[in-house]
XYZ file of C-alpha atoms in Angstrom:
183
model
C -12.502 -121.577 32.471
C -14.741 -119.945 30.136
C -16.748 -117.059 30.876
C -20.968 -116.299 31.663
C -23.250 -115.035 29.611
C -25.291 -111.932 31.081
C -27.665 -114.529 32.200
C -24.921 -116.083 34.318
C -25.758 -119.645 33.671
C -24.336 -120.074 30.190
C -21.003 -119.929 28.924
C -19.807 -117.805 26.228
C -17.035 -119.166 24.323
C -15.926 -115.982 22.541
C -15.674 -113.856 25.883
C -11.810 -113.381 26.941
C -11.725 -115.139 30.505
C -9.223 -114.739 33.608
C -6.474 -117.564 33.962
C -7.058 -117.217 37.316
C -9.663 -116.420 39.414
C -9.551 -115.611 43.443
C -9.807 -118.942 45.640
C -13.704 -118.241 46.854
C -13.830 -117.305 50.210
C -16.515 -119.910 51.658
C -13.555 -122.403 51.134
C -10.188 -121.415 52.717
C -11.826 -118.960 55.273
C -9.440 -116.399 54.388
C -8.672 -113.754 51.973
C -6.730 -115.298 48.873
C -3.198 -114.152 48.247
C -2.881 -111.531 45.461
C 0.120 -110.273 43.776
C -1.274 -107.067 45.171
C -0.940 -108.136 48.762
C 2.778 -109.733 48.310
C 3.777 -106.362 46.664
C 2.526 -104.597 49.981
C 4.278 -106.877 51.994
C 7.355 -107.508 49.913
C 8.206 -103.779 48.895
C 11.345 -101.795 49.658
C 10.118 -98.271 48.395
C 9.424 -97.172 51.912
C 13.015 -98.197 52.933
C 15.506 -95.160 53.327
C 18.373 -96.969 52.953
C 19.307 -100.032 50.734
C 21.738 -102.763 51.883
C 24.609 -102.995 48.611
C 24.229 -106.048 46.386
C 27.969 -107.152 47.576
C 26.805 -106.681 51.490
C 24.077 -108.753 50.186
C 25.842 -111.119 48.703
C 28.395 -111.311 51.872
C 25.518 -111.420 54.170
C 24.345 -115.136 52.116
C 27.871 -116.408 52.706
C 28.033 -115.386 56.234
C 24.337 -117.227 56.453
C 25.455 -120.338 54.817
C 28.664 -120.239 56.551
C 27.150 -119.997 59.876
C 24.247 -122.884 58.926
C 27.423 -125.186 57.701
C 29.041 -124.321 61.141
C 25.545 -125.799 62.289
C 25.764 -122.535 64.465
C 22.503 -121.849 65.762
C 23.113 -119.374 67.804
C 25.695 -117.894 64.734
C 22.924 -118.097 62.426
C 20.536 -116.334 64.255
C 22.550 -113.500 65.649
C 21.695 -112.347 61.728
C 18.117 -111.651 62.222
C 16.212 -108.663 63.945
C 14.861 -109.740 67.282
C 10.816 -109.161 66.212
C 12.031 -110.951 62.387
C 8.646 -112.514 60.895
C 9.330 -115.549 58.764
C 6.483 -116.765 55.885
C 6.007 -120.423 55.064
C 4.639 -121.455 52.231
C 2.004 -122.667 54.032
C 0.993 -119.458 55.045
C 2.242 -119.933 58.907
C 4.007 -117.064 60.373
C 6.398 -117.661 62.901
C 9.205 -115.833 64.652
C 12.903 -116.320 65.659
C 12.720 -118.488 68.469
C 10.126 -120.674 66.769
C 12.628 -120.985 63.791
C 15.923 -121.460 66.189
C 13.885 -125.000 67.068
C 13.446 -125.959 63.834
C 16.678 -125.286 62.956
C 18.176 -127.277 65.869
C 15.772 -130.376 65.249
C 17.679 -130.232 61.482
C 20.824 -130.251 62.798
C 19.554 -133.195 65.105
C 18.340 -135.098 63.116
C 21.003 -134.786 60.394
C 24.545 -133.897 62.374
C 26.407 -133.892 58.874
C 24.068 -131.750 57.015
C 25.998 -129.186 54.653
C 23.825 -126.454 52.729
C 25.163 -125.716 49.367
C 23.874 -122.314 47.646
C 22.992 -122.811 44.094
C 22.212 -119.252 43.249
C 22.267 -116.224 45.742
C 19.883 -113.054 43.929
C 20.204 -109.332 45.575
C 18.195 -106.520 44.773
C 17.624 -103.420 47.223
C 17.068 -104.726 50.301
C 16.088 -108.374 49.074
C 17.974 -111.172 49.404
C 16.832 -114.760 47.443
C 19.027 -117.927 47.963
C 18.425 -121.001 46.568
C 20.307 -124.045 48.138
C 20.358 -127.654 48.359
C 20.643 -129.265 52.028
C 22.309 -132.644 52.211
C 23.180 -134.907 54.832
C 22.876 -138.669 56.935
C 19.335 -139.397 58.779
C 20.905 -141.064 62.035
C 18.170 -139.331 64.570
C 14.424 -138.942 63.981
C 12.756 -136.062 62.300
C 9.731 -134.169 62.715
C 8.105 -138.118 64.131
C 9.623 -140.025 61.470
C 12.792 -142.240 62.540
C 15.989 -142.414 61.333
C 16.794 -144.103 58.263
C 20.987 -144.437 58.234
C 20.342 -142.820 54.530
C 21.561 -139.630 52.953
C 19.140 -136.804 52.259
C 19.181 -133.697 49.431
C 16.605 -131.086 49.106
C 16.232 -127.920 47.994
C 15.044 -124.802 49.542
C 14.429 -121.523 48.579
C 14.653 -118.528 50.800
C 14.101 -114.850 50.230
C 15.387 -112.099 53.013
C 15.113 -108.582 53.513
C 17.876 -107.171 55.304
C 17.726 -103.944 56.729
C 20.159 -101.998 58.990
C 22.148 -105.746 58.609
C 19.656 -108.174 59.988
C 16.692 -109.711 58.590
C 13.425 -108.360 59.541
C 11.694 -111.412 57.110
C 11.811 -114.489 55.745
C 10.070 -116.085 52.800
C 10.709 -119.702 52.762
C 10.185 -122.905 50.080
C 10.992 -126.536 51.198
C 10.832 -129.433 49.028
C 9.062 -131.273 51.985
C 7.116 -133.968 49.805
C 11.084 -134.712 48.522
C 12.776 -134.838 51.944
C 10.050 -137.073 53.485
C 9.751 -139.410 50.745
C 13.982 -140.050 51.064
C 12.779 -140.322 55.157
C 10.318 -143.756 54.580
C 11.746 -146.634 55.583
Protein backbone atom coordinates (compact mmCIF):
# COMPACT_ATOMS: atom_id res chain seq x y z
CA UNK A 1 0.00 0.00 0.00
CA UNK A 2 1.71 3.16 -0.46
CA UNK A 3 0.52 6.34 0.72
CA UNK A 4 -1.30 9.86 -1.09
CA UNK A 5 0.12 12.77 -1.81
CA UNK A 6 -1.78 15.98 -0.36
CA UNK A 7 -3.50 15.94 -3.63
CA UNK A 8 -4.87 12.49 -2.84
CA UNK A 9 -4.51 11.03 -6.24
CA UNK A 10 -0.78 10.35 -6.31
CA UNK A 11 1.29 8.15 -4.41
CA UNK A 12 4.23 9.08 -2.48
CA UNK A 13 6.76 6.50 -2.21
CA UNK A 14 8.81 7.98 0.65
CA UNK A 15 5.67 8.47 3.02
CA UNK A 16 5.64 5.64 5.89
CA UNK A 17 2.19 3.80 5.17
CA UNK A 18 -0.17 1.55 7.51
CA UNK A 19 0.15 -2.36 7.01
CA UNK A 20 -3.24 -2.34 7.49
CA UNK A 21 -5.92 -0.27 6.91
CA UNK A 22 -9.78 -0.62 8.29
CA UNK A 23 -12.01 -2.92 5.90
CA UNK A 24 -14.17 0.24 4.32
CA UNK A 25 -17.43 0.28 5.54
CA UNK A 26 -19.55 0.42 2.14
CA UNK A 27 -18.33 -3.28 1.87
CA UNK A 28 -18.99 -5.52 4.93
CA UNK A 29 -21.84 -3.24 6.30
CA UNK A 30 -20.34 -3.28 9.59
CA UNK A 31 -17.78 -1.75 11.71
CA UNK A 32 -14.31 -3.60 11.14
CA UNK A 33 -12.79 -5.44 14.05
CA UNK A 34 -9.98 -3.52 15.82
CA UNK A 35 -7.57 -4.69 18.32
CA UNK A 36 -9.23 -1.90 20.23
CA UNK A 37 -12.63 -3.51 20.20
CA UNK A 38 -11.27 -7.24 21.10
CA UNK A 39 -9.37 -5.58 24.06
CA UNK A 40 -12.88 -4.16 25.25
CA UNK A 41 -14.41 -7.30 24.86
CA UNK A 42 -11.62 -9.63 25.86
CA UNK A 43 -10.37 -7.76 29.11
CA UNK A 44 -10.28 -9.05 32.68
CA UNK A 45 -9.33 -5.68 34.48
CA UNK A 46 -12.89 -5.14 35.52
CA UNK A 47 -12.98 -8.70 37.05
CA UNK A 48 -12.68 -8.77 40.98
CA UNK A 49 -11.61 -12.00 41.22
CA UNK A 50 -9.27 -14.20 39.01
CA UNK A 51 -9.80 -17.96 38.53
CA UNK A 52 -5.91 -19.66 39.52
CA UNK A 53 -3.90 -20.85 36.53
CA UNK A 54 -4.11 -24.60 38.11
CA UNK A 55 -8.19 -24.17 38.44
CA UNK A 56 -7.65 -23.14 34.96
CA UNK A 57 -5.80 -25.67 33.92
CA UNK A 58 -8.21 -28.33 35.83
CA UNK A 59 -11.17 -26.66 34.41
CA UNK A 60 -9.53 -27.69 30.46
CA UNK A 61 -9.22 -31.27 31.68
CA UNK A 62 -12.58 -31.43 33.17
CA UNK A 63 -13.76 -29.82 29.55
CA UNK A 64 -11.93 -32.29 27.51
CA UNK A 65 -12.79 -34.99 29.80
CA UNK A 66 -16.39 -34.33 29.65
CA UNK A 67 -16.25 -33.74 25.49
CA UNK A 68 -14.29 -37.35 25.38
CA UNK A 69 -17.19 -38.70 27.61
CA UNK A 70 -19.21 -37.18 24.55
CA UNK A 71 -21.21 -35.73 27.60
CA UNK A 72 -23.29 -33.08 26.40
CA UNK A 73 -25.07 -32.39 29.05
CA UNK A 74 -21.43 -32.84 31.24
CA UNK A 75 -19.90 -30.42 29.03
CA UNK A 76 -22.26 -27.86 29.28
CA UNK A 77 -23.05 -27.89 32.94
CA UNK A 78 -19.46 -25.78 32.67
CA UNK A 79 -20.84 -22.72 31.15
CA UNK A 80 -22.95 -19.75 32.64
CA UNK A 81 -26.54 -20.03 31.55
CA UNK A 82 -26.52 -16.40 29.39
CA UNK A 83 -22.54 -17.70 28.08
CA UNK A 84 -21.98 -15.82 24.57
CA UNK A 85 -19.79 -17.83 22.25
CA UNK A 86 -17.74 -15.87 19.10
CA UNK A 87 -17.12 -17.64 15.82
CA UNK A 88 -14.74 -16.70 13.71
CA UNK A 89 -17.17 -15.80 11.49
CA UNK A 90 -18.37 -13.23 13.56
CA UNK A 91 -21.79 -15.21 14.59
CA UNK A 92 -22.72 -15.04 18.14
CA UNK A 93 -24.56 -17.71 19.54
CA UNK A 94 -25.52 -19.03 22.95
CA UNK A 95 -25.56 -22.33 24.95
CA UNK A 96 -28.35 -24.08 23.62
CA UNK A 97 -27.40 -23.15 20.07
CA UNK A 98 -23.88 -24.67 20.82
CA UNK A 99 -25.37 -27.93 22.83
CA UNK A 100 -26.79 -28.75 18.99
CA UNK A 101 -23.78 -28.40 17.43
CA UNK A 102 -22.10 -30.27 19.75
CA UNK A 103 -24.57 -33.20 19.58
CA UNK A 104 -24.62 -33.19 15.61
CA UNK A 105 -20.49 -33.83 16.23
CA UNK A 106 -20.96 -36.47 18.32
CA UNK A 107 -23.56 -37.79 15.65
CA UNK A 108 -21.97 -37.67 13.10
CA UNK A 109 -18.65 -38.98 14.48
CA UNK A 110 -19.65 -41.49 17.63
CA UNK A 111 -15.80 -42.23 18.16
CA UNK A 112 -14.57 -38.77 18.12
CA UNK A 113 -11.76 -38.18 20.89
CA UNK A 114 -10.41 -34.46 21.39
CA UNK A 115 -6.81 -34.38 22.21
CA UNK A 116 -5.43 -30.95 23.80
CA UNK A 117 -2.22 -29.91 22.29
CA UNK A 118 -1.56 -26.94 24.46
CA UNK A 119 -3.91 -25.57 27.28
CA UNK A 120 -2.72 -21.44 28.03
CA UNK A 121 -4.18 -19.68 31.41
CA UNK A 122 -3.88 -16.26 32.27
CA UNK A 123 -6.35 -14.36 34.76
CA UNK A 124 -9.49 -15.34 33.93
CA UNK A 125 -8.60 -16.63 30.28
CA UNK A 126 -8.48 -19.87 29.28
CA UNK A 127 -6.92 -20.86 25.45
CA UNK A 128 -6.91 -24.60 24.38
CA UNK A 129 -5.75 -25.79 21.38
CA UNK A 130 -6.83 -29.42 20.39
CA UNK A 131 -7.08 -31.75 17.64
CA UNK A 132 -10.58 -33.67 17.17
CA UNK A 133 -10.38 -37.07 15.56
CA UNK A 134 -12.72 -39.64 14.75
CA UNK A 135 -14.89 -42.16 11.98
CA UNK A 136 -17.58 -40.28 9.60
CA UNK A 137 -20.35 -43.13 9.79
CA UNK A 138 -23.48 -40.46 9.93
CA UNK A 139 -23.85 -37.26 7.89
CA UNK A 140 -22.61 -33.88 8.86
CA UNK A 141 -23.76 -30.48 8.59
CA UNK A 142 -25.60 -31.98 4.77
CA UNK A 143 -22.66 -33.81 3.74
CA UNK A 144 -22.92 -37.80 4.09
CA UNK A 145 -20.94 -40.10 5.66
CA UNK A 146 -17.79 -41.18 4.31
CA UNK A 147 -16.70 -44.56 6.56
CA UNK A 148 -13.26 -42.36 6.81
CA UNK A 149 -11.38 -41.00 9.77
CA UNK A 150 -11.29 -37.27 10.41
CA UNK A 151 -8.50 -34.82 12.39
CA UNK A 152 -8.81 -31.18 12.83
CA UNK A 153 -7.78 -28.71 14.89
CA UNK A 154 -9.54 -26.17 16.88
CA UNK A 155 -8.72 -23.47 18.92
CA UNK A 156 -10.77 -22.20 21.77
CA UNK A 157 -10.31 -19.38 24.22
CA UNK A 158 -12.64 -19.17 27.61
CA UNK A 159 -13.14 -16.87 30.28
CA UNK A 160 -14.15 -18.43 33.34
CA UNK A 161 -15.53 -16.58 36.02
CA UNK A 162 -17.07 -17.64 39.38
CA UNK A 163 -16.24 -21.41 37.58
CA UNK A 164 -18.24 -21.30 34.42
CA UNK A 165 -17.67 -19.74 31.20
CA UNK A 166 -19.40 -16.60 30.46
CA UNK A 167 -17.53 -16.73 26.62
CA UNK A 168 -16.22 -18.47 24.06
CA UNK A 169 -13.84 -17.58 21.27
CA UNK A 170 -13.69 -20.31 18.81
CA UNK A 171 -11.27 -21.40 15.54
CA UNK A 172 -12.20 -24.49 13.38
CA UNK A 173 -10.18 -25.76 10.65
CA UNK A 174 -13.51 -26.12 8.65
CA UNK A 175 -11.94 -25.91 5.00
CA UNK A 176 -9.70 -29.14 6.58
CA UNK A 177 -12.58 -31.15 8.08
CA UNK A 178 -14.79 -30.77 4.95
CA UNK A 179 -12.25 -31.48 2.48
CA UNK A 180 -11.49 -35.15 4.58
CA UNK A 181 -15.76 -35.19 4.33
CA UNK A 182 -15.87 -35.35 0.07
CA UNK A 183 -16.52 -38.42 -1.15
Amino acid sequence: MVALTQAGNVPDPARPTRLFDPIPLSITGAEPLRPSTLEKHMSSSNVETRTSTADLHQFADELIRQLNLRDTDGAFALFAPDARLYAADGTTTGVEENRAVVASVFDAFPDITFTPVRVVAEDDWLAIGFIWAGTSTRPFNGTPATGRPIKVLEFRMFRVVDGKITEAWGLIDLATLFAQLQS
